[in-house]
Amino acid sequence: MRNEGTSVTDDELAEQTDVEPTRRGWKRFFVRVVVVIGILLIASFITRWQMERIGEQKLTEVVTQIDNEDRAWKMEEIEAKRLARMPLPNENAASLVLEIADKIPAEWNQWRETAKWMIPTPDNYLPSPERIQELHFHKESTQAIRDRAHTIRDRPTGYYTFKWPDNPLSLFLPHLDSAGRVVMLLEYDARLAVCDRDPDRGIRAAHAVLDVARSIGDEPTLVSQNFRMMFRLKSAITALGTLAATTPTKGLEQLQAAFLADADEPLFLYGARGERAAFHRMFDGLESGRLRSMNLFTAHGETGTPIAEPAVFKFYQPLLPGDHAECMRRFTAFIDVAKLPWHEQREAAAKVAMSQETPEGMQYALTRLLFAPLDRILESSLRNRAHLLIAATAIACERFRQQHGRWPHELSEIPRTILPSIPLSPFDGEPLRYRILPDRIVLTCYCWKIGQEQPVEFRDQKAGPVEFRYPESPGFGIAACVWNPDQRGLPFSEKR
């Protein structure tokens, strides 16, 4: 007998039959999603682990290679060696530079910011009477501190005290600004000396500028060595500016020897080794957690990279050992270049730079972001060396003239007692070029721009500075001239 209360119609039975497969379908779908997500998570974990393992292997290989080829290359070891060579207090140019910088009159500091014309120049004309009068306005108020600055000339070594942080991007070097103020004071002193017809004082000021540069020593940062290069160039310009307007007799031999000796200092190598050690410690700090990613960039929003954000850094972290290894490899490649003969470094650096291109993406993110254009910095160091060699050779020619009453017919005529050997261009290994013109002698050194295979086309003989009017001019030129004595310090009124 059929129970009417529990009867199921055909429609209801059909609906029930459709729902159960649908539920089973959804259940199978969610199970599959969970399985896929699990597989992806496992694959992601394995991939991250594999990338981290490969990166750690590369890092171990690179560090082992550096340990075998370059002993005591880590920052603590570099600083320990530097500290062991620190000069005695009464011989340390650094402490004297800081003392003088603090005592420079504030009025003079304000004045020199707009007095750009005071900087020495190889121009063989004196400043205008108005400029000379303005120069003398601060002469008495700065006399004592300028005399004190001259004593730096007797301190060719120095050591500034500063502490390397785990984060090299936060390194602060205020002593470089102090040294720069002292250099400008000495440039002013040399300009005054030219106006007052006191050439020997001008040469001593130029030598003191060089020793301000030397006070930086082998500081293991590229910033420090860039400042040292800038100060060395200012010393050379100051010396040539003094020679352009006067005829000094004292201090030339000592300054020439100092230029030649300092030109042999491997400034790029000092900076590159230090930067490699600093970035090694930075990566090590990130890997160990001693240094947090959000503290790496003091204002990371301005860097254009999100990697400083903790969430992004977490995703990047497995790539960190490989990035670390790549950074060390790049620095080491340029450090090896800096150990080559001078004239081989430029081409080798260009090849290294071309081989170090990296793909976009997270791989080598920090290296790509922070790695400096070392090929350009190295070329700047070679140009700086060329400036010192040319200035030293110009002084040697002046010393020859003072002894013999004429210019040498060629550089090889200068005896070794004056010029031990003819300096070679740091770009091609060829001797510096020398010409005698009616009113001066000219020394030149040429190079090519990085990546430029063909020489620069020769300009019209009637165009450009006379120093570069060579039919065989191969490219960019660095030059210096020394004027005949009767052409030095001509009145401003005769200037064309």
JSON list of N, CA, C and O in Angstrom, two decimals, residues 419-455:
[
{"chain": "A", "resi": 419, "resn": "LEU", "atom": "N", "xyz": [115.26, 63.99, -15.52]},
{"chain": "A", "resi": 419, "resn": "LEU", "atom": "CA", "xyz": [114.10, 63.15, -15.83]},
{"chain": "A", "resi": 419, "resn": "LEU", "atom": "C", "xyz": [114.59, 61.71, -15.97]},
{"chain": "A", "resi": 419, "resn": "LEU", "atom": "O", "xyz": [115.19, 61.35, -16.99]},
{"chain": "A", "resi": 420, "resn": "PRO", "atom": "N", "xyz": [114.36, 60.88, -14.95]},
{"chain": "A", "resi": 420, "resn": "PRO", "atom": "CA", "xyz": [114.91, 59.52, -14.97]},
{"chain": "A", "resi": 420, "resn": "PRO", "atom": "C", "xyz": [114.54, 58.72, -16.21]},
{"chain": "A", "resi": 420, "resn": "PRO", "atom": "O", "xyz": [115.36, 57.95, -16.71]},
{"chain": "A", "resi": 421, "resn": "SER", "atom": "N", "xyz": [113.36, 58.89, -16.72]},
{"chain": "A", "resi": 421, "resn": "SER", "atom": "CA", "xyz": [112.94, 58.23, -17.95]},
{"chain": "A", "resi": 421, "resn": "SER", "atom": "C", "xyz": [111.77, 59.00, -18.55]},
{"chain": "A", "resi": 421, "resn": "SER", "atom": "O", "xyz": [111.07, 59.73, -17.83]},
{"chain": "A", "resi": 422, "resn": "ILE", "atom": "N", "xyz": [111.59, 58.85, -19.86]},
{"chain": "A", "resi": 422, "resn": "ILE", "atom": "CA", "xyz": [110.47, 59.55, -20.51]},
{"chain": "A", "resi": 422, "resn": "ILE", "atom": "C", "xyz": [109.17, 58.83, -20.14]},
{"chain": "A", "resi": 422, "resn": "ILE", "atom": "O", "xyz": [109.02, 57.64, -20.41]},
{"chain": "A", "resi": 423, "resn": "PRO", "atom": "N", "xyz": [108.23, 59.52, -19.53]},
{"chain": "A", "resi": 423, "resn": "PRO", "atom": "CA", "xyz": [106.97, 58.86, -19.15]},
{"chain": "A", "resi": 423, "resn": "PRO", "atom": "C", "xyz": [106.22, 58.34, -20.36]},
{"chain": "A", "resi": 423, "resn": "PRO", "atom": "O", "xyz": [106.25, 58.92, -21.44]},
{"chain": "A", "resi": 424, "resn": "LEU", "atom": "N", "xyz": [105.54, 57.22, -20.16]},
{"chain": "A", "resi": 424, "resn": "LEU", "atom": "CA", "xyz": [104.76, 56.60, -21.22]},
{"chain": "A", "resi": 424, "resn": "LEU", "atom": "C", "xyz": [103.28, 56.87, -21.00]},
{"chain": "A", "resi": 424, "resn": "LEU", "atom": "O", "xyz": [102.80, 56.91, -19.87]},
{"chain": "A", "resi": 425, "resn": "SER", "atom": "N", "xyz": [102.57, 57.03, -22.10]},
{"chain": "A", "resi": 425, "resn": "SER", "atom": "CA", "xyz": [101.12, 57.24, -22.02]},
{"chain": "A", "resi": 425, "resn": "SER", "atom": "C", "xyz": [100.46, 56.03, -21.38]},
{"chain": "A", "resi": 425, "resn": "SER", "atom": "O", "xyz": [100.75, 54.89, -21.76]},
{"chain": "A", "resi": 426, "resn": "PRO", "atom": "N", "xyz": [99.56, 56.25, -20.42]},
{"chain": "A", "resi": 426, "resn": "PRO", "atom": "CA", "xyz": [98.86, 55.11, -19.82]},
{"chain": "A", "resi": 426, "resn": "PRO", "atom": "C", "xyz": [97.79, 54.53, -20.73]},
{"chain": "A", "resi": 426, "resn": "PRO", "atom": "O", "xyz": [97.11, 53.57, -20.35]},
{"chain": "A", "resi": 427, "resn": "PHE", "atom": "N", "xyz": [97.66, 55.05, -21.95]},
{"chain": "A", "resi": 427, "resn": "PHE", "atom": "CA", "xyz": [96.64, 54.58, -22.88]},
{"chain": "A", "resi": 427, "resn": "PHE", "atom": "C", "xyz": [97.21, 53.68, -23.97]},
{"chain": "A", "resi": 427, "resn": "PHE", "atom": "O", "xyz": [96.54, 52.75, -24.41]},
{"chain": "A", "resi": 428, "resn": "ASP", "atom": "N", "xyz": [98.43, 53.98, -24.42]},
{"chain": "A", "resi": 428, "resn": "ASP", "atom": "CA", "xyz": [98.99, 53.13, -25.48]},
{"chain": "A", "resi": 428, "resn": "ASP", "atom": "C", "xyz": [100.45, 52.74, -25.22]},
{"chain": "A", "resi": 428, "resn": "ASP", "atom": "O", "xyz": [101.05, 52.03, -26.02]},
{"chain": "A", "resi": 429, "resn": "GLY", "atom": "N", "xyz": [101.01, 53.17, -24.10]},
{"chain": "A", "resi": 429, "resn": "GLY", "atom": "CA", "xyz": [102.38, 52.80, -23.78]},
{"chain": "A", "resi": 429, "resn": "GLY", "atom": "C", "xyz": [103.43, 53.54, -24.57]},
{"chain": "A", "resi": 429, "resn": "GLY", "atom": "O", "xyz": [104.63, 53.23, -24.45]},
{"chain": "A", "resi": 430, "resn": "GLU", "atom": "N", "xyz": [103.03, 54.52, -25.37]},
{"chain": "A", "resi": 430, "resn": "GLU", "atom": "CA", "xyz": [103.98, 55.31, -26.16]},
{"chain": "A", "resi": 430, "resn": "GLU", "atom": "C", "xyz": [104.46, 56.51, -25.36]},
{"chain": "A", "resi": 430, "resn": "GLU", "atom": "O", "xyz": [103.76, 57.01, -24.47]},
{"chain": "A", "resi": 431, "resn": "PRO", "atom": "N", "xyz": [105.68, 57.01, -25.66]},
{"chain": "A", "resi": 431, "resn": "PRO", "atom": "CA", "xyz": [106.19, 58.20, -24.94]},
{"chain": "A", "resi": 431, "resn": "PRO", "atom": "C", "xyz": [105.27, 59.40, -25.13]},
{"chain": "A", "resi": 431, "resn": "PRO", "atom": "O", "xyz": [104.59, 59.53, -26.16]},
{"chain": "A", "resi": 432, "resn": "LEU", "atom": "N", "xyz": [105.25, 60.28, -24.16]},
{"chain": "A", "resi": 432, "resn": "LEU", "atom": "CA", "xyz": [104.49, 61.53, -24.29]},
{"chain": "A", "resi": 432, "resn": "LEU", "atom": "C", "xyz": [105.02, 62.30, -25.50]},
{"chain": "A", "resi": 432, "resn": "LEU", "atom": "O", "xyz": [106.21, 62.26, -25.81]},
{"chain": "A", "resi": 433, "resn": "ARG", "atom": "N", "xyz": [104.14, 63.03, -26.16]},
{"chain": "A", "resi": 433, "resn": "ARG", "atom": "CA", "xyz": [104.55, 63.81, -27.34]},
{"chain": "A", "resi": 433, "resn": "ARG", "atom": "C", "xyz": [105.01, 65.20, -26.92]},
{"chain": "A", "resi": 433, "resn": "ARG", "atom": "O", "xyz": [104.47, 65.79, -25.98]},
{"chain": "A", "resi": 434, "resn": "TYR", "atom": "N", "xyz": [105.99, 65.69, -27.64]},
{"chain": "A", "resi": 434, "resn": "TYR", "atom": "CA", "xyz": [106.63, 66.95, -27.26]},
{"chain": "A", "resi": 434, "resn": "TYR", "atom": "C", "xyz": [106.83, 67.79, -28.50]},
{"chain": "A", "resi": 434, "resn": "TYR", "atom": "O", "xyz": [107.27, 67.31, -29.55]},
{"chain": "A", "resi": 435, "resn": "ARG", "atom": "N", "xyz": [106.50, 69.09, -28.40]},
{"chain": "A", "resi": 435, "resn": "ARG", "atom": "CA", "xyz": [106.70, 70.02, -29.51]},
{"chain": "A", "resi": 435, "resn": "ARG", "atom": "C", "xyz": [107.22, 71.34, -28.97]},
{"chain": "A", "resi": 435, "resn": "ARG", "atom": "O", "xyz": [106.89, 71.76, -27.85]},
{"chain": "A", "resi": 436, "resn": "ILE", "atom": "N", "xyz": [108.05, 71.99, -29.76]},
{"chain": "A", "resi": 436, "resn": "ILE", "atom": "CA", "xyz": [108.52, 73.35, -29.44]},
{"chain": "A", "resi": 436, "resn": "ILE", "atom": "C", "xyz": [107.83, 74.32, -30.39]},
{"chain": "A", "resi": 436, "resn": "ILE", "atom": "O", "xyz": [107.94, 74.21, -31.61]},
{"chain": "A", "resi": 437, "resn": "LEU", "atom": "N", "xyz": [107.08, 75.25, -29.82]},
{"chain": "A", "resi": 437, "resn": "LEU", "atom": "CA", "xyz": [106.41, 76.29, -30.59]},
{"chain": "A", "resi": 437, "resn": "LEU", "atom": "C", "xyz": [107.15, 77.61, -30.38]},
{"chain": "A", "resi": 437, "resn": "LEU", "atom": "O", "xyz": [108.01, 77.71, -29.50]},
{"chain": "A", "resi": 438, "resn": "PRO", "atom": "N", "xyz": [106.87, 78.63, -31.17]},
{"chain": "A", "resi": 438, "resn": "PRO", "atom": "CA", "xyz": [107.61, 79.89, -31.04]},
{"chain": "A", "resi": 438, "resn": "PRO", "atom": "C", "xyz": [107.54, 80.51, -29.65]},
{"chain": "A", "resi": 438, "resn": "PRO", "atom": "O", "xyz": [108.51, 81.14, -29.21]},
{"chain": "A", "resi": 439, "resn": "ASP", "atom": "N", "xyz": [106.39, 80.34, -28.94]},
{"chain": "A", "resi": 439, "resn": "ASP", "atom": "CA", "xyz": [106.26, 81.01, -27.66]},
{"chain": "A", "resi": 439, "resn": "ASP", "atom": "C", "xyz": [106.16, 80.05, -26.47]},
{"chain": "A", "resi": 439, "resn": "ASP", "atom": "O", "xyz": [106.03, 80.48, -25.33]},
{"chain": "A", "resi": 440, "resn": "ARG", "atom": "N", "xyz": [106.26, 78.74, -26.70]},
{"chain": "A", "resi": 440, "resn": "ARG", "atom": "CA", "xyz": [106.10, 77.76, -25.62]},
{"chain": "A", "resi": 440, "resn": "ARG", "atom": "C", "xyz": [106.46, 76.37, -26.09]},
{"chain": "A", "resi": 440, "resn": "ARG", "atom": "O", "xyz": [106.67, 76.13, -27.29]},
{"chain": "A", "resi": 441, "resn": "ILE", "atom": "N", "xyz": [106.51, 75.46, -25.14]},
{"chain": "A", "resi": 441, "resn": "ILE", "atom": "CA", "xyz": [106.61, 74.04, -25.46]},
{"chain": "A", "resi": 441, "resn": "ILE", "atom": "C", "xyz": [105.28, 73.38, -25.11]},
{"chain": "A", "resi": 441, "resn": "ILE", "atom": "O", "xyz": [104.52, 73.88, -24.28]},
{"chain": "A", "resi": 442, "resn": "VAL", "atom": "N", "xyz": [105.01, 72.27, -25.75]},
{"chain": "A", "resi": 442, "resn": "VAL", "atom": "CA", "xyz": [103.74, 71.58, -25.56]},
{"chain": "A", "resi": 442, "resn": "VAL", "atom": "C", "xyz": [103.98, 70.09, -25.34]},
{"chain": "A", "resi": 442, "resn": "VAL", "atom": "O", "xyz": [104.77, 69.47, -26.06]},
{"chain": "A", "resi": 443, "resn": "LEU", "atom": "N", "xyz": [103.31, 69.54, -24.34]},
{"chain": "A", "resi": 443, "resn": "LEU", "atom": "CA", "xyz": [103.35, 68.11, -24.07]},
{"chain": "A", "resi": 443, "resn": "LEU", "atom": "C", "xyz": [101.93, 67.57, -24.20]},
{"chain": "A", "resi": 443, "resn": "LEU", "atom": "O", "xyz": [100.99, 68.17, -23.68]},
{"chain": "A", "resi": 444, "resn": "THR", "atom": "N", "xyz": [101.78, 66.45, -24.91]},
{"chain": "A", "resi": 444, "resn": "THR", "atom": "CA", "xyz": [100.44, 65.91, -25.13]},
{"chain": "A", "resi": 444, "resn": "THR", "atom": "C", "xyz": [100.42, 64.41, -24.90]},
{"chain": "A", "resi": 444, "resn": "THR", "atom": "O", "xyz": [101.42, 63.72, -25.05]},
{"chain": "A", "resi": 445, "resn": "CYS", "atom": "N", "xyz": [99.23, 63.94, -24.56]},
{"chain": "A", "resi": 445, "resn": "CYS", "atom": "CA", "xyz": [98.98, 62.52, -24.37]},
{"chain": "A", "resi": 445, "resn": "CYS", "atom": "C", "xyz": [97.59, 62.25, -24.91]},
{"chain": "A", "resi": 445, "resn": "CYS", "atom": "O", "xyz": [96.66, 63.02, -24.64]},
{"chain": "A", "resi": 446, "resn": "TYR", "atom": "N", "xyz": [97.41, 61.18, -25.67]},
{"chain": "A", "resi": 446, "resn": "TYR", "atom": "CA", "xyz": [96.14, 60.92, -26.33]},
{"chain": "A", "resi": 446, "resn": "TYR", "atom": "C", "xyz": [95.51, 59.62, -25.87]},
{"chain": "A", "resi": 446, "resn": "TYR", "atom": "O", "xyz": [96.20, 58.68, -25.47]},
{"chain": "A", "resi": 447, "resn": "CYS", "atom": "N", "xyz": [94.19, 59.57, -25.97]},
{"chain": "A", "resi": 447, "resn": "CYS", "atom": "CA", "xyz": [93.46, 58.34, -25.70]},
{"chain": "A", "resi": 447, "resn": "CYS", "atom": "C", "xyz": [92.20, 58.33, -26.55]},
{"chain": "A", "resi": 447, "resn": "CYS", "atom": "O", "xyz": [91.86, 59.32, -27.18]},
{"chain": "A", "resi": 448, "resn": "TRP", "atom": "N", "xyz": [91.49, 57.21, -26.55]},
{"chain": "A", "resi": 448, "resn": "TRP", "atom": "CA", "xyz": [90.21, 57.09, -27.24]},
{"chain": "A", "resi": 448, "resn": "TRP", "atom": "C", "xyz": [89.12, 56.91, -26.21]},
{"chain": "A", "resi": 448, "resn": "TRP", "atom": "O", "xyz": [89.36, 56.44, -25.10]},
{"chain": "A", "resi": 449, "resn": "LYS", "atom": "N", "xyz": [87.92, 57.27, -26.60]},
{"chain": "A", "resi": 449, "resn": "LYS", "atom": "CA", "xyz": [86.79, 57.02, -25.71]},
{"chain": "A", "resi": 449, "resn": "LYS", "atom": "C", "xyz": [86.48, 55.53, -25.72]},
{"chain": "A", "resi": 449, "resn": "LYS", "atom": "O", "xyz": [86.66, 54.85, -26.72]},
{"chain": "A", "resi": 450, "resn": "ILE", "atom": "N", "xyz": [85.99, 55.03, -24.59]},
{"chain": "A", "resi": 450, "resn": "ILE", "atom": "CA", "xyz": [85.66, 53.61, -24.49]},
{"chain": "A", "resi": 450, "resn": "ILE", "atom": "C", "xyz": [84.60, 53.24, -25.53]},
{"chain": "A", "resi": 450, "resn": "ILE", "atom": "O", "xyz": [83.62, 53.93, -25.71]},
{"chain": "A", "resi": 451, "resn": "GLY", "atom": "N", "xyz": [84.85, 52.13, -26.22]},
{"chain": "A", "resi": 451, "resn": "GLY", "atom": "CA", "xyz": [83.90, 51.66, -27.21]},
{"chain": "A", "resi": 451, "resn": "GLY", "atom": "C", "xyz": [84.11, 52.26, -28.59]},
{"chain": "A", "resi": 451, "resn": "GLY", "atom": "O", "xyz": [83.43, 51.90, -29.53]},
{"chain": "A", "resi": 452, "resn": "GLN", "atom": "N", "xyz": [85.06, 53.18, -28.70]},
{"chain": "A", "resi": 452, "resn": "GLN", "atom": "CA", "xyz": [85.30, 53.83, -29.99]},
{"chain": "A", "resi": 452, "resn": "GLN", "atom": "C", "xyz": [86.45, 53.13, -30.68]},
{"chain": "A", "resi": 452, "resn": "GLN", "atom": "O", "xyz": [87.59, 53.16, -30.21]},
{"chain": "A", "resi": 453, "resn": "GLU", "atom": "N", "xyz": [86.18, 52.47, -31.78]},
{"chain": "A", "resi": 453, "resn": "GLU", "atom": "CA", "xyz": [87.19, 51.67, -32.43]},
{"chain": "A", "resi": 453, "resn": "GLU", "atom": "C", "xyz": [88.11, 52.49, -33.32]},
{"chain": "A", "resi": 453, "resn": "GLU", "atom": "O", "xyz": [89.29, 52.19, -33.46]},
{"chain": "A", "resi": 454, "resn": "GLN", "atom": "N", "xyz": [87.57, 53.51, -33.93]},
{"chain": "A", "resi": 454, "resn": "GLN", "atom": "CA", "xyz": [88.35, 54.31, -34.87]},
{"chain": "A", "resi": 454, "resn": "GLN", "atom": "C", "xyz": [88.79, 55.62, -34.22]},
{"chain": "A", "resi": 454, "resn": "GLN", "atom": "O", "xyz": [88.08, 56.18, -33.39]},
{"chain": "A", "resi": 455, "resn": "PRO", "atom": "N", "xyz": [89.96, 56.14, -34.60]},
{"chain": "A", "resi": 455, "resn": "PRO", "atom": "CA", "xyz": [90.41, 57.42, -34.06]},
{"chain": "A", "resi": 455, "resn": "PRO", "atom": "C", "xyz": [89.44, 58.55, -34.41]},
{"chain": "A", "resi": 455, "resn": "PRO", "atom": "O", "xyz": [88.72, 58.49, -35.41]}
]
